[in-house]
PDB file of C-alpha atoms and ligand atoms in Angstrom:
ATOM      1  CA  MET A   8     156.675  23.521 -36.705  1.00  0.00           C
ATOM      2  CA  ASN A   9     156.750  20.763 -34.136  1.00  0.00           C
ATOM      3  CA  THR A  10     157.521  17.561 -35.961  1.00  0.00           C
ATOM      4  CA  GLN A  11     158.118  15.338 -32.952  1.00  0.00           C
ATOM      5  CA  PRO A  12     155.654  12.467 -33.180  1.00  0.00           C
ATOM      6  CA  VAL A  13     153.166  12.450 -30.335  1.00  0.00           C
ATOM      7  CA  TYR A  14     153.277   8.665 -30.172  1.00  0.00           C
ATOM      8  CA  GLN A  15     155.983   6.398 -31.441  1.00  0.00           C
ATOM      9  CA  ALA A  16     156.705   2.658 -31.412  1.00  0.00           C
ATOM     10  CA  ARG A  17     160.272   1.521 -32.031  1.00  0.00           C
ATOM     11  CA  GLY A  18     161.444  -1.978 -32.860  1.00  0.00           C
ATOM     12  CA  ILE A  19     158.280  -3.673 -31.615  1.00  0.00           C
ATOM     13  CA  THR A  20     158.251  -7.466 -31.736  1.00  0.00           C
ATOM     14  CA  LYS A  21     155.296  -9.510 -30.505  1.00  0.00           C
ATOM     15  CA  LYS A  22     154.943 -13.277 -30.701  1.00  0.00           C
ATOM     16  CA  TYR A  23     151.992 -15.535 -29.983  1.00  0.00           C
ATOM     17  CA  GLY A  24     153.725 -18.834 -29.322  1.00  0.00           C
ATOM     18  CA  ASN A  25     155.523 -19.577 -32.593  1.00  0.00           C
ATOM     19  CA  VAL A  26     153.659 -16.935 -34.576  1.00  0.00           C
ATOM     20  CA  VAL A  27     155.632 -13.714 -34.995  1.00  0.00           C
ATOM     21  CA  ALA A  28     152.723 -11.267 -35.255  1.00  0.00           C
ATOM     22  CA  LEU A  29     154.983  -8.178 -35.193  1.00  0.00           C
ATOM     23  CA  ASP A  30     158.583  -8.279 -36.341  1.00  0.00           C
ATOM     24  CA  ASN A  31     160.674  -5.221 -35.416  1.00  0.00           C
ATOM     25  CA  VAL A  32     157.946  -2.706 -36.246  1.00  0.00           C
ATOM     26  CA  ASP A  33     158.540   1.063 -36.255  1.00  0.00           C
ATOM     27  CA  PHE A  34     155.419   3.223 -36.249  1.00  0.00           C
ATOM     28  CA  GLN A  35     154.634   6.816 -35.395  1.00  0.00           C
ATOM     29  CA  VAL A  36     151.860   9.380 -35.499  1.00  0.00           C
ATOM     30  CA  SER A  37     151.870  13.162 -34.993  1.00  0.00           C
ATOM     31  CA  ALA A  38     149.319  15.583 -33.578  1.00  0.00           C
ATOM     32  CA  GLY A  39     146.764  16.600 -36.196  1.00  0.00           C
ATOM     33  CA  GLU A  40     147.692  13.686 -38.419  1.00  0.00           C
ATOM     34  CA  VAL A  41     145.520  10.785 -39.588  1.00  0.00           C
ATOM     35  CA  VAL A  42     147.552   7.662 -40.320  1.00  0.00           C
ATOM     36  CA  GLY A  43     145.958   4.751 -42.150  1.00  0.00           C
ATOM     37  CA  LEU A  44     147.119   1.295 -41.103  1.00  0.00           C
ATOM     38  CA  VAL A  45     146.349  -1.292 -43.762  1.00  0.00           C
ATOM     39  CA  GLY A  46     147.277  -4.854 -44.633  1.00  0.00           C
ATOM     40  CA  ASP A  47     145.757  -8.235 -45.392  1.00  0.00           C
ATOM     41  CA  ASN A  48     144.045 -10.389 -42.767  1.00  0.00           C
ATOM     42  CA  GLY A  49     146.612 -11.504 -40.235  1.00  0.00           C
ATOM     43  CA  ALA A  50     149.183  -8.852 -41.239  1.00  0.00           C
ATOM     44  CA  GLY A  51     149.488  -7.717 -37.606  1.00  0.00           C
ATOM     45  CA  LYS A  52     147.374  -4.543 -37.498  1.00  0.00           C
ATOM     46  CA  SER A  53     145.234  -5.446 -34.491  1.00  0.00           C
ATOM     47  CA  THR A  54     148.263  -6.784 -32.661  1.00  0.00           C
ATOM     48  CA  LEU A  55     150.016  -3.449 -33.154  1.00  0.00           C
ATOM     49  CA  VAL A  56     146.860  -1.710 -31.918  1.00  0.00           C
ATOM     50  CA  LYS A  57     146.870  -3.872 -28.804  1.00  0.00           C
ATOM     51  CA  VAL A  58     150.502  -3.019 -28.081  1.00  0.00           C
ATOM     52  CA  LEU A  59     149.840   0.704 -28.605  1.00  0.00           C
ATOM     53  CA  SER A  60     146.744   0.602 -26.386  1.00  0.00           C
ATOM     54  CA  GLY A  61     148.389  -1.271 -23.513  1.00  0.00           C
ATOM     55  CA  ALA A  62     146.373  -4.475 -23.996  1.00  0.00           C
ATOM     56  CA  HIS A  63     149.491  -6.482 -24.944  1.00  0.00           C
ATOM     57  CA  LYS A  64     153.060  -6.128 -23.739  1.00  0.00           C
ATOM     58  CA  PRO A  65     155.575  -6.297 -26.592  1.00  0.00           C
ATOM     59  CA  ASP A  66     158.335  -8.925 -26.410  1.00  0.00           C
ATOM     60  CA  ALA A  67     160.812  -6.303 -27.589  1.00  0.00           C
ATOM     61  CA  GLY A  68     160.852  -2.628 -28.489  1.00  0.00           C
ATOM     62  CA  GLU A  69     159.739   0.585 -26.847  1.00  0.00           C
ATOM     63  CA  LEU A  70     156.915   3.118 -26.855  1.00  0.00           C
ATOM     64  CA  LEU A  71     157.437   6.879 -26.620  1.00  0.00           C
ATOM     65  CA  LEU A  72     154.663   9.327 -25.794  1.00  0.00           C
ATOM     66  CA  ASP A  73     155.661  12.961 -26.446  1.00  0.00           C
ATOM     67  CA  GLY A  74     159.217  11.710 -26.731  1.00  0.00           C
ATOM     68  CA  GLU A  75     159.190  10.097 -23.266  1.00  0.00           C
ATOM     69  CA  ARG A  76     159.485   6.377 -22.852  1.00  0.00           C
ATOM     70  CA  VAL A  77     156.294   4.806 -21.516  1.00  0.00           C
ATOM     71  CA  GLU A  78     155.377   1.309 -20.426  1.00  0.00           C
ATOM     72  CA  TRP A  79     151.752   0.268 -20.091  1.00  0.00           C
ATOM     73  CA  ASP A  80     150.775  -2.398 -17.606  1.00  0.00           C
ATOM     74  CA  SER A  81     147.135  -2.281 -18.706  1.00  0.00           C
ATOM     75  CA  PRO A  82     144.834  -0.501 -21.165  1.00  0.00           C
ATOM     76  CA  HIS A  83     143.838   1.718 -18.270  1.00  0.00           C
ATOM     77  CA  ASP A  84     147.390   3.111 -18.106  1.00  0.00           C
ATOM     78  CA  ALA A  85     147.260   4.019 -21.788  1.00  0.00           C
ATOM     79  CA  LEU A  86     143.853   5.674 -21.302  1.00  0.00           C
ATOM     80  CA  GLU A  87     145.320   7.823 -18.574  1.00  0.00           C
ATOM     81  CA  GLY A  88     148.129   8.702 -20.963  1.00  0.00           C
ATOM     82  CA  GLY A  89     145.523  10.143 -23.370  1.00  0.00           C
ATOM     83  CA  ILE A  90     145.263   7.192 -25.754  1.00  0.00           C
ATOM     84  CA  GLU A  91     141.752   6.003 -26.629  1.00  0.00           C
ATOM     85  CA  THR A  92     141.118   2.829 -28.572  1.00  0.00           C
ATOM     86  CA  LEU A  93     138.132   1.412 -30.365  1.00  0.00           C
ATOM     87  CA  TYR A  94     138.978  -2.275 -30.653  1.00  0.00           C
ATOM     88  CA  GLN A  95     137.988  -4.331 -33.668  1.00  0.00           C
ATOM     89  CA  ASP A  96     135.984  -6.654 -31.435  1.00  0.00           C
ATOM     90  CA  SER A  97     134.146  -3.746 -29.846  1.00  0.00           C
ATOM     91  CA  SER A  98     134.276  -3.469 -26.119  1.00  0.00           C
ATOM     92  CA  LEU A  99     130.840  -2.106 -25.266  1.00  0.00           C
ATOM     93  CA  ALA A 100     128.864  -3.705 -22.449  1.00  0.00           C
ATOM     94  CA  PRO A 101     125.571  -4.771 -24.083  1.00  0.00           C
ATOM     95  CA  ASP A 102     123.468  -4.728 -20.927  1.00  0.00           C
ATOM     96  CA  LEU A 103     124.398  -1.172 -19.989  1.00  0.00           C
ATOM     97  CA  THR A 104     122.857   1.976 -21.429  1.00  0.00           C
ATOM     98  CA  VAL A 105     124.525   4.137 -24.046  1.00  0.00           C
ATOM     99  CA  SER A 106     125.547   6.722 -21.463  1.00  0.00           C
ATOM    100  CA  ALA A 107     126.817   4.093 -19.010  1.00  0.00           C
ATOM    101  CA  ASN A 108     128.988   2.753 -21.810  1.00  0.00           C
ATOM    102  CA  LEU A 109     130.256   6.217 -22.623  1.00  0.00           C
ATOM    103  CA  TYR A 110     131.284   6.682 -18.999  1.00  0.00           C
ATOM    104  CA  LEU A 111     132.293   3.098 -18.289  1.00  0.00           C
ATOM    105  CA  GLY A 112     135.098   3.214 -15.740  1.00  0.00           C
ATOM    106  CA  ARG A 113     134.706   6.952 -15.146  1.00  0.00           C
ATOM    107  CA  GLU A 114     131.170   7.246 -13.897  1.00  0.00           C
ATOM    108  CA  LEU A 115     130.119  10.627 -12.643  1.00  0.00           C
ATOM    109  CA  LEU A 116     129.287  10.390  -8.987  1.00  0.00           C
ATOM    110  CA  ALA A 117     126.501  12.512  -7.595  1.00  0.00           C
ATOM    111  CA  PRO A 118     127.942  15.067  -5.190  1.00  0.00           C
ATOM    112  CA  GLY A 119     127.259  15.025  -1.492  1.00  0.00           C
ATOM    113  CA  PHE A 120     125.399  12.335   0.348  1.00  0.00           C
ATOM    114  CA  TRP A 121     124.452  10.237  -2.647  1.00  0.00           C
ATOM    115  CA  GLY A 122     127.927  10.595  -4.025  1.00  0.00           C
ATOM    116  CA  LYS A 123     129.384   9.271  -0.785  1.00  0.00           C
ATOM    117  CA  LEU A 124     127.172   6.248  -1.097  1.00  0.00           C
ATOM    118  CA  GLY A 125     128.553   5.795  -4.583  1.00  0.00           C
ATOM    119  CA  PHE A 126     125.292   6.162  -6.503  1.00  0.00           C
ATOM    120  CA  LEU A 127     125.738   7.128 -10.088  1.00  0.00           C
ATOM    121  CA  ALA A 128     124.253  10.352 -11.289  1.00  0.00           C
ATOM    122  CA  ASN A 129     122.259   8.702 -14.042  1.00  0.00           C
ATOM    123  CA  LYS A 130     120.357  11.765 -15.201  1.00  0.00           C
ATOM    124  CA  ARG A 131     123.499  13.849 -15.413  1.00  0.00           C
ATOM    125  CA  MET A 132     125.298  11.064 -17.194  1.00  0.00           C
ATOM    126  CA  ASP A 133     122.519  10.606 -19.769  1.00  0.00           C
ATOM    127  CA  GLU A 134     122.451  14.311 -20.501  1.00  0.00           C
ATOM    128  CA  ALA A 135     126.227  14.656 -20.683  1.00  0.00           C
ATOM    129  CA  ALA A 136     126.443  11.570 -22.893  1.00  0.00           C
ATOM    130  CA  ARG A 137     123.868  12.976 -25.287  1.00  0.00           C
ATOM    131  CA  LEU A 138     125.855  16.234 -25.534  1.00  0.00           C
ATOM    132  CA  GLU A 139     129.168  14.439 -26.068  1.00  0.00           C
ATOM    133  CA  LEU A 140     127.729  12.281 -28.851  1.00  0.00           C
ATOM    134  CA  GLU A 141     126.023  15.297 -30.408  1.00  0.00           C
ATOM    135  CA  LYS A 142     129.309  17.210 -30.366  1.00  0.00           C
ATOM    136  CA  VAL A 143     130.931  14.591 -32.580  1.00  0.00           C
ATOM    137  CA  GLY A 144     127.858  14.393 -34.791  1.00  0.00           C
ATOM    138  CA  ILE A 145     126.701  10.971 -33.676  1.00  0.00           C
ATOM    139  CA  ALA A 146     122.973  10.398 -33.352  1.00  0.00           C
ATOM    140  CA  VAL A 147     121.635   7.553 -31.232  1.00  0.00           C
ATOM    141  CA  PRO A 148     117.945   7.150 -30.366  1.00  0.00           C
ATOM    142  CA  SER A 149     118.400   7.705 -26.641  1.00  0.00           C
ATOM    143  CA  SER A 150     121.405   7.666 -24.362  1.00  0.00           C
ATOM    144  CA  SER A 151     119.369   5.924 -21.658  1.00  0.00           C
ATOM    145  CA  ARG A 152     118.659   2.978 -23.968  1.00  0.00           C
ATOM    146  CA  SER A 153     120.612  -0.229 -23.383  1.00  0.00           C
ATOM    147  CA  VAL A 154     123.284  -0.897 -25.975  1.00  0.00           C
ATOM    148  CA  ALA A 155     121.847  -4.369 -26.685  1.00  0.00           C
ATOM    149  CA  LYS A 156     118.826  -2.636 -28.251  1.00  0.00           C
ATOM    150  CA  LEU A 157     120.873  -0.623 -30.735  1.00  0.00           C
ATOM    151  CA  SER A 158     121.724  -1.694 -34.267  1.00  0.00           C
ATOM    152  CA  GLY A 159     125.294  -2.829 -34.972  1.00  0.00           C
ATOM    153  CA  GLY A 160     126.023   0.499 -36.610  1.00  0.00           C
ATOM    154  CA  GLN A 161     124.593   2.533 -33.746  1.00  0.00           C
ATOM    155  CA  ARG A 162     126.638   0.501 -31.285  1.00  0.00           C
ATOM    156  CA  GLN A 163     129.737   1.189 -33.350  1.00  0.00           C
ATOM    157  CA  ALA A 164     128.890   4.889 -33.292  1.00  0.00           C
ATOM    158  CA  VAL A 165     128.729   4.885 -29.499  1.00  0.00           C
ATOM    159  CA  GLY A 166     132.176   3.272 -29.335  1.00  0.00           C
ATOM    160  CA  ILE A 167     133.598   5.905 -31.669  1.00  0.00           C
ATOM    161  CA  GLY A 168     131.877   8.697 -29.780  1.00  0.00           C
ATOM    162  CA  ARG A 169     133.371   7.438 -26.562  1.00  0.00           C
ATOM    163  CA  ALA A 170     136.864   7.348 -28.018  1.00  0.00           C
ATOM    164  CA  VAL A 171     136.651  10.835 -29.515  1.00  0.00           C
ATOM    165  CA  ALA A 172     135.078  12.316 -26.399  1.00  0.00           C
ATOM    166  CA  TRP A 173     137.833  11.109 -24.085  1.00  0.00           C
ATOM    167  CA  ALA A 174     141.010  11.106 -26.161  1.00  0.00           C
ATOM    168  CA  ASN A 175     143.364  13.965 -25.515  1.00  0.00           C
ATOM    169  CA  LYS A 176     146.347  12.775 -27.549  1.00  0.00           C
ATOM    170  CA  VAL A 177     145.827   9.688 -29.646  1.00  0.00           C
ATOM    171  CA  ILE A 178     142.767   7.895 -30.970  1.00  0.00           C
ATOM    172  CA  ILE A 179     143.034   4.412 -32.443  1.00  0.00           C
ATOM    173  CA  LEU A 180     140.127   3.102 -34.498  1.00  0.00           C
ATOM    174  CA  ASP A 181     140.393  -0.562 -35.538  1.00  0.00           C
ATOM    175  CA  GLU A 182     137.983  -1.023 -38.463  1.00  0.00           C
ATOM    176  CA  PRO A 183     135.437   1.562 -37.245  1.00  0.00           C
ATOM    177  CA  THR A 184     133.422   1.465 -40.484  1.00  0.00           C
ATOM    178  CA  ASN A 185     132.905  -2.301 -40.365  1.00  0.00           C
ATOM    179  CA  HIS A 186     129.214  -3.229 -40.438  1.00  0.00           C
ATOM    180  CA  LEU A 187     128.281   0.352 -41.288  1.00  0.00           C
ATOM    181  CA  GLY A 188     126.126   1.502 -44.175  1.00  0.00           C
ATOM    182  CA  ALA A 189     127.296   4.173 -46.617  1.00  0.00           C
ATOM    183  CA  ARG A 190     125.790   7.101 -44.739  1.00  0.00           C
ATOM    184  CA  GLN A 191     127.070   5.961 -41.347  1.00  0.00           C
ATOM    185  CA  SER A 192     130.530   5.310 -42.820  1.00  0.00           C
ATOM    186  CA  ALA A 193     130.585   8.835 -44.192  1.00  0.00           C
ATOM    187  CA  GLU A 194     129.703  10.107 -40.713  1.00  0.00           C
ATOM    188  CA  VAL A 195     132.577   8.168 -39.185  1.00  0.00           C
ATOM    189  CA  LEU A 196     134.964   9.665 -41.734  1.00  0.00           C
ATOM    190  CA  GLU A 197     133.641  13.110 -40.742  1.00  0.00           C
ATOM    191  CA  VAL A 198     134.285  12.318 -37.086  1.00  0.00           C
ATOM    192  CA  ILE A 199     137.860  11.331 -37.975  1.00  0.00           C
ATOM    193  CA  LYS A 200     138.375  14.626 -39.770  1.00  0.00           C
ATOM    194  CA  GLN A 201     137.012  16.495 -36.736  1.00  0.00           C
ATOM    195  CA  ALA A 202     139.394  14.626 -34.459  1.00  0.00           C
ATOM    196  CA  ARG A 203     142.267  15.760 -36.679  1.00  0.00           C
ATOM    197  CA  GLU A 204     140.972  19.350 -36.522  1.00  0.00           C
ATOM    198  CA  LYS A 205     141.041  19.070 -32.727  1.00  0.00           C
ATOM    199  CA  GLY A 206     144.754  18.279 -33.010  1.00  0.00           C
ATOM    200  CA  LEU A 207     144.437  14.617 -32.079  1.00  0.00           C
ATOM    201  CA  ALA A 208     146.685  11.998 -33.623  1.00  0.00           C
ATOM    202  CA  VAL A 209     144.430   9.449 -35.324  1.00  0.00           C
ATOM    203  CA  ILE A 210     145.244   5.870 -36.326  1.00  0.00           C
ATOM    204  CA  PHE A 211     142.643   4.477 -38.708  1.00  0.00           C
ATOM    205  CA  ILE A 212     142.613   0.776 -39.567  1.00  0.00           C
ATOM    206  CA  SER A 213     140.429  -0.356 -42.449  1.00  0.00           C
ATOM    207  CA  HIS A 214     140.156  -2.776 -45.353  1.00  0.00           C
ATOM    208  CA  THR A 215     138.010  -0.239 -47.212  1.00  0.00           C
ATOM    209  CA  LEU A 216     140.756   1.386 -49.225  1.00  0.00           C
ATOM    210  CA  PRO A 217     138.666   4.268 -50.676  1.00  0.00           C
ATOM    211  CA  HIS A 218     137.963   5.358 -47.081  1.00  0.00           C
ATOM    212  CA  VAL A 219     141.661   5.153 -46.240  1.00  0.00           C
ATOM    213  CA  LEU A 220     142.624   7.138 -49.326  1.00  0.00           C
ATOM    214  CA  GLU A 221     139.946   9.742 -48.565  1.00  0.00           C
ATOM    215  CA  VAL A 222     140.642  10.482 -44.926  1.00  0.00           C
ATOM    216  CA  THR A 223     144.334   9.828 -44.186  1.00  0.00           C
ATOM    217  CA  ASP A 224     147.460  11.976 -44.490  1.00  0.00           C
ATOM    218  CA  ARG A 225     149.837   9.023 -44.498  1.00  0.00           C
ATOM    219  CA  ILE A 226     149.461   5.291 -45.051  1.00  0.00           C
ATOM    220  CA  VAL A 227     151.412   2.526 -43.333  1.00  0.00           C
ATOM    221  CA  VAL A 228     151.167  -0.873 -45.027  1.00  0.00           C
ATOM    222  CA  MET A 229     151.781  -4.018 -42.980  1.00  0.00           C
ATOM    223  CA  ARG A 230     152.632  -7.376 -44.487  1.00  0.00           C
ATOM    224  CA  LEU A 231     153.341 -10.548 -42.475  1.00  0.00           C
ATOM    225  CA  GLY A 232     154.131  -8.645 -39.291  1.00  0.00           C
ATOM    226  CA  ARG A 233     156.410  -6.080 -40.929  1.00  0.00           C
ATOM    227  CA  ILE A 234     156.069  -2.562 -42.272  1.00  0.00           C
ATOM    228  CA  ALA A 235     155.982  -2.902 -46.056  1.00  0.00           C
ATOM    229  CA  ALA A 236     155.432   0.785 -46.860  1.00  0.00           C
ATOM    230  CA  ASP A 237     155.080   4.092 -45.001  1.00  0.00           C
ATOM    231  CA  ALA A 238     154.411   7.127 -47.189  1.00  0.00           C
ATOM    232  CA  PRO A 239     152.140  10.160 -47.667  1.00  0.00           C
ATOM    233  CA  THR A 240     148.684   9.212 -48.932  1.00  0.00           C
ATOM    234  CA  SER A 241     149.186  11.424 -51.995  1.00  0.00           C
ATOM    235  CA  THR A 242     151.960   9.100 -53.213  1.00  0.00           C
ATOM    236  CA  PHE A 243     149.561   6.116 -53.508  1.00  0.00           C
ATOM    237  CA  THR A 244     147.054   5.288 -56.201  1.00  0.00           C
ATOM    238  CA  PRO A 245     144.291   2.741 -55.486  1.00  0.00           C
ATOM    239  CA  ASP A 246     146.261   0.312 -57.647  1.00  0.00           C
ATOM    240  CA  SER A 247     149.667   0.875 -56.055  1.00  0.00           C
ATOM    241  CA  LEU A 248     148.116   0.568 -52.598  1.00  0.00           C
ATOM    242  CA  VAL A 249     146.610  -2.844 -53.421  1.00  0.00           C
ATOM    243  CA  LYS A 250     149.956  -3.966 -54.851  1.00  0.00           C
ATOM    244  CA  SER A 251     151.759  -2.861 -51.738  1.00  0.00           C
ATOM    245  CA  ILE A 252     149.285  -4.728 -49.514  1.00  0.00           C
ATOM    246  CA  THR A 253     149.465  -7.955 -51.495  1.00  0.00           C
ATOM    247  CA  GLY A 254     153.198  -7.796 -52.096  1.00  0.00           C
ATOM    248  CA  LEU A 255     152.791  -7.650 -55.881  1.00  0.00           C
ATOM    249  CA  ASP A 256     154.901  -4.497 -55.879  1.00  0.00           C
ATOM    250  CA  GLN A 257     157.852  -6.716 -54.957  1.00  0.00           C
ATOM    251  CA  LEU A 258     157.375  -8.862 -58.072  1.00  0.00           C
ATOM    252  CA  ALA A 259     157.011  -5.898 -60.416  1.00  0.00           C
ATOM    253  CA  GLY A 260     160.449  -4.468 -59.603  1.00  0.00           C
TER     254      GLY A 260
HETATM  255  N1  ATP B  24     145.417 -14.032 -29.441  1.00  0.00           N
HETATM  256  C1  ATP B  24     146.141 -14.602 -30.419  1.00  0.00           C
HETATM  257  N2  ATP B  24     146.731 -15.802 -30.241  1.00  0.00           N
HETATM  258  C2  ATP B  24     147.467 -16.375 -31.200  1.00  0.00           C
HETATM  259  N3  ATP B  24     147.686 -15.822 -32.405  1.00  0.00           N
HETATM  260  C3  ATP B  24     147.128 -14.629 -32.652  1.00  0.00           C
HETATM  261  C4  ATP B  24     146.318 -13.966 -31.675  1.00  0.00           C
HETATM  262  N4  ATP B  24     145.889 -12.793 -32.195  1.00  0.00           N
HETATM  263  C5  ATP B  24     146.404 -12.737 -33.443  1.00  0.00           C
HETATM  264  N5  ATP B  24     147.154 -13.830 -33.726  1.00  0.00           N
HETATM  265  C6  ATP B  24     147.906 -14.088 -34.970  1.00  0.00           C
HETATM  266  O1  ATP B  24     148.784 -12.991 -35.152  1.00  0.00           O
HETATM  267  C7  ATP B  24     148.808 -12.600 -36.523  1.00  0.00           C
HETATM  268  C8  ATP B  24     148.390 -11.146 -36.653  1.00  0.00           C
HETATM  269  O2  ATP B  24     147.002 -11.039 -36.313  1.00  0.00           O
HETATM  270  P1  ATP B  24     146.234  -9.647 -36.223  1.00  0.00           P
HETATM  271  O3  ATP B  24     144.943  -9.885 -35.569  1.00  0.00           O
HETATM  272  O4  ATP B  24     147.148  -8.645 -35.624  1.00  0.00           O
HETATM  273  O5  ATP B  24     146.018  -9.314 -37.773  1.00  0.00           O
HETATM  274  P2  ATP B  24     145.194  -8.137 -38.474  1.00  0.00           P
HETATM  275  O6  ATP B  24     146.131  -7.455 -39.408  1.00  0.00           O
HETATM  276  O7  ATP B  24     144.501  -7.319 -37.477  1.00  0.00           O
HETATM  277  O8  ATP B  24     144.131  -8.959 -39.354  1.00  0.00           O
HETATM  278  P3  ATP B  24     142.592  -8.599 -39.739  1.00  0.00           P
HETATM  279  O9  ATP B  24     142.657  -7.689 -40.914  1.00  0.00           O
HETATM  280  O10 ATP B  24     142.035  -9.933 -40.118  1.00  0.00           O
HETATM  281  O11 ATP B  24     141.928  -8.009 -38.552  1.00  0.00           O
HETATM  282  C9  ATP B  24     147.939 -13.601 -37.260  1.00  0.00           C
HETATM  283  O12 ATP B  24     148.764 -14.622 -37.752  1.00  0.00           O
HETATM  284  C10 ATP B  24     147.005 -14.110 -36.184  1.00  0.00           C
HETATM  285  O13 ATP B  24     146.587 -15.416 -36.481  1.00  0.00           O
HETATM  286 MG1   MG B  25     142.540  -6.913 -37.073  1.00  0.00          MG
END
């Protein structure tokens, strides 16, 4: 069995001015594994996501993809490396259609004359977008509808669909079930399980601990910019997980 992590962060430190958001953090995820990343508000989860996705450069530490050291100068670099991210503050363009959002930055160009002029193949894109979203079990009213006219949950679904459709190694979902109703949340958890089946490495950030306990293989707990716990999901109970997040486990000892 190949146990080399597909993506690994070693000794990552990231400061915002005087705030140490990440303090010597080690983190890793393997192919076909879902890792839950949890912690109180301000623990450093989104900052770690931004380092992993190439949005922020760490002040110290290194990233290894398939065991090779990588350095991202932009989120685009990480995308090309096979790492897809759904940011907490979702990055969809509200004035564009669903399909344009799905293909943002990688628009299909119509072949031949029109392609040379750089026109987008809208029809093809709409159809392909519908198929991609269908494949991951995400239903939106119409892929040619502008994202501004979707509900918050539908918009979220498009962002998740985009990430799953394009990822070929790692998918990072920062609070993907936020603003979602029970049924839509269940669908997102299904999509996560499918991504694992496809052999992707999945990082799932959430404050909804029952979701984390349901869908993950391993849970990493962050507290004040550090890793407080990193263990198989089966070793946590709802109670012990809360204690680990709040730091009450330290007092009990
Ligand atoms: N752009 C920024 N500038 C300055 N400080 C920041 C910035 N982003 C985050 N921080 C600080 O870094 C720390 C970690 O924040 P981060 O957003 O990573 O937390 P989080 O675990 O994602 O929290 P939440 O659960 O609320 O999303 C916090 O103290 C936060 O105030
Ligand atoms: Mg966050």
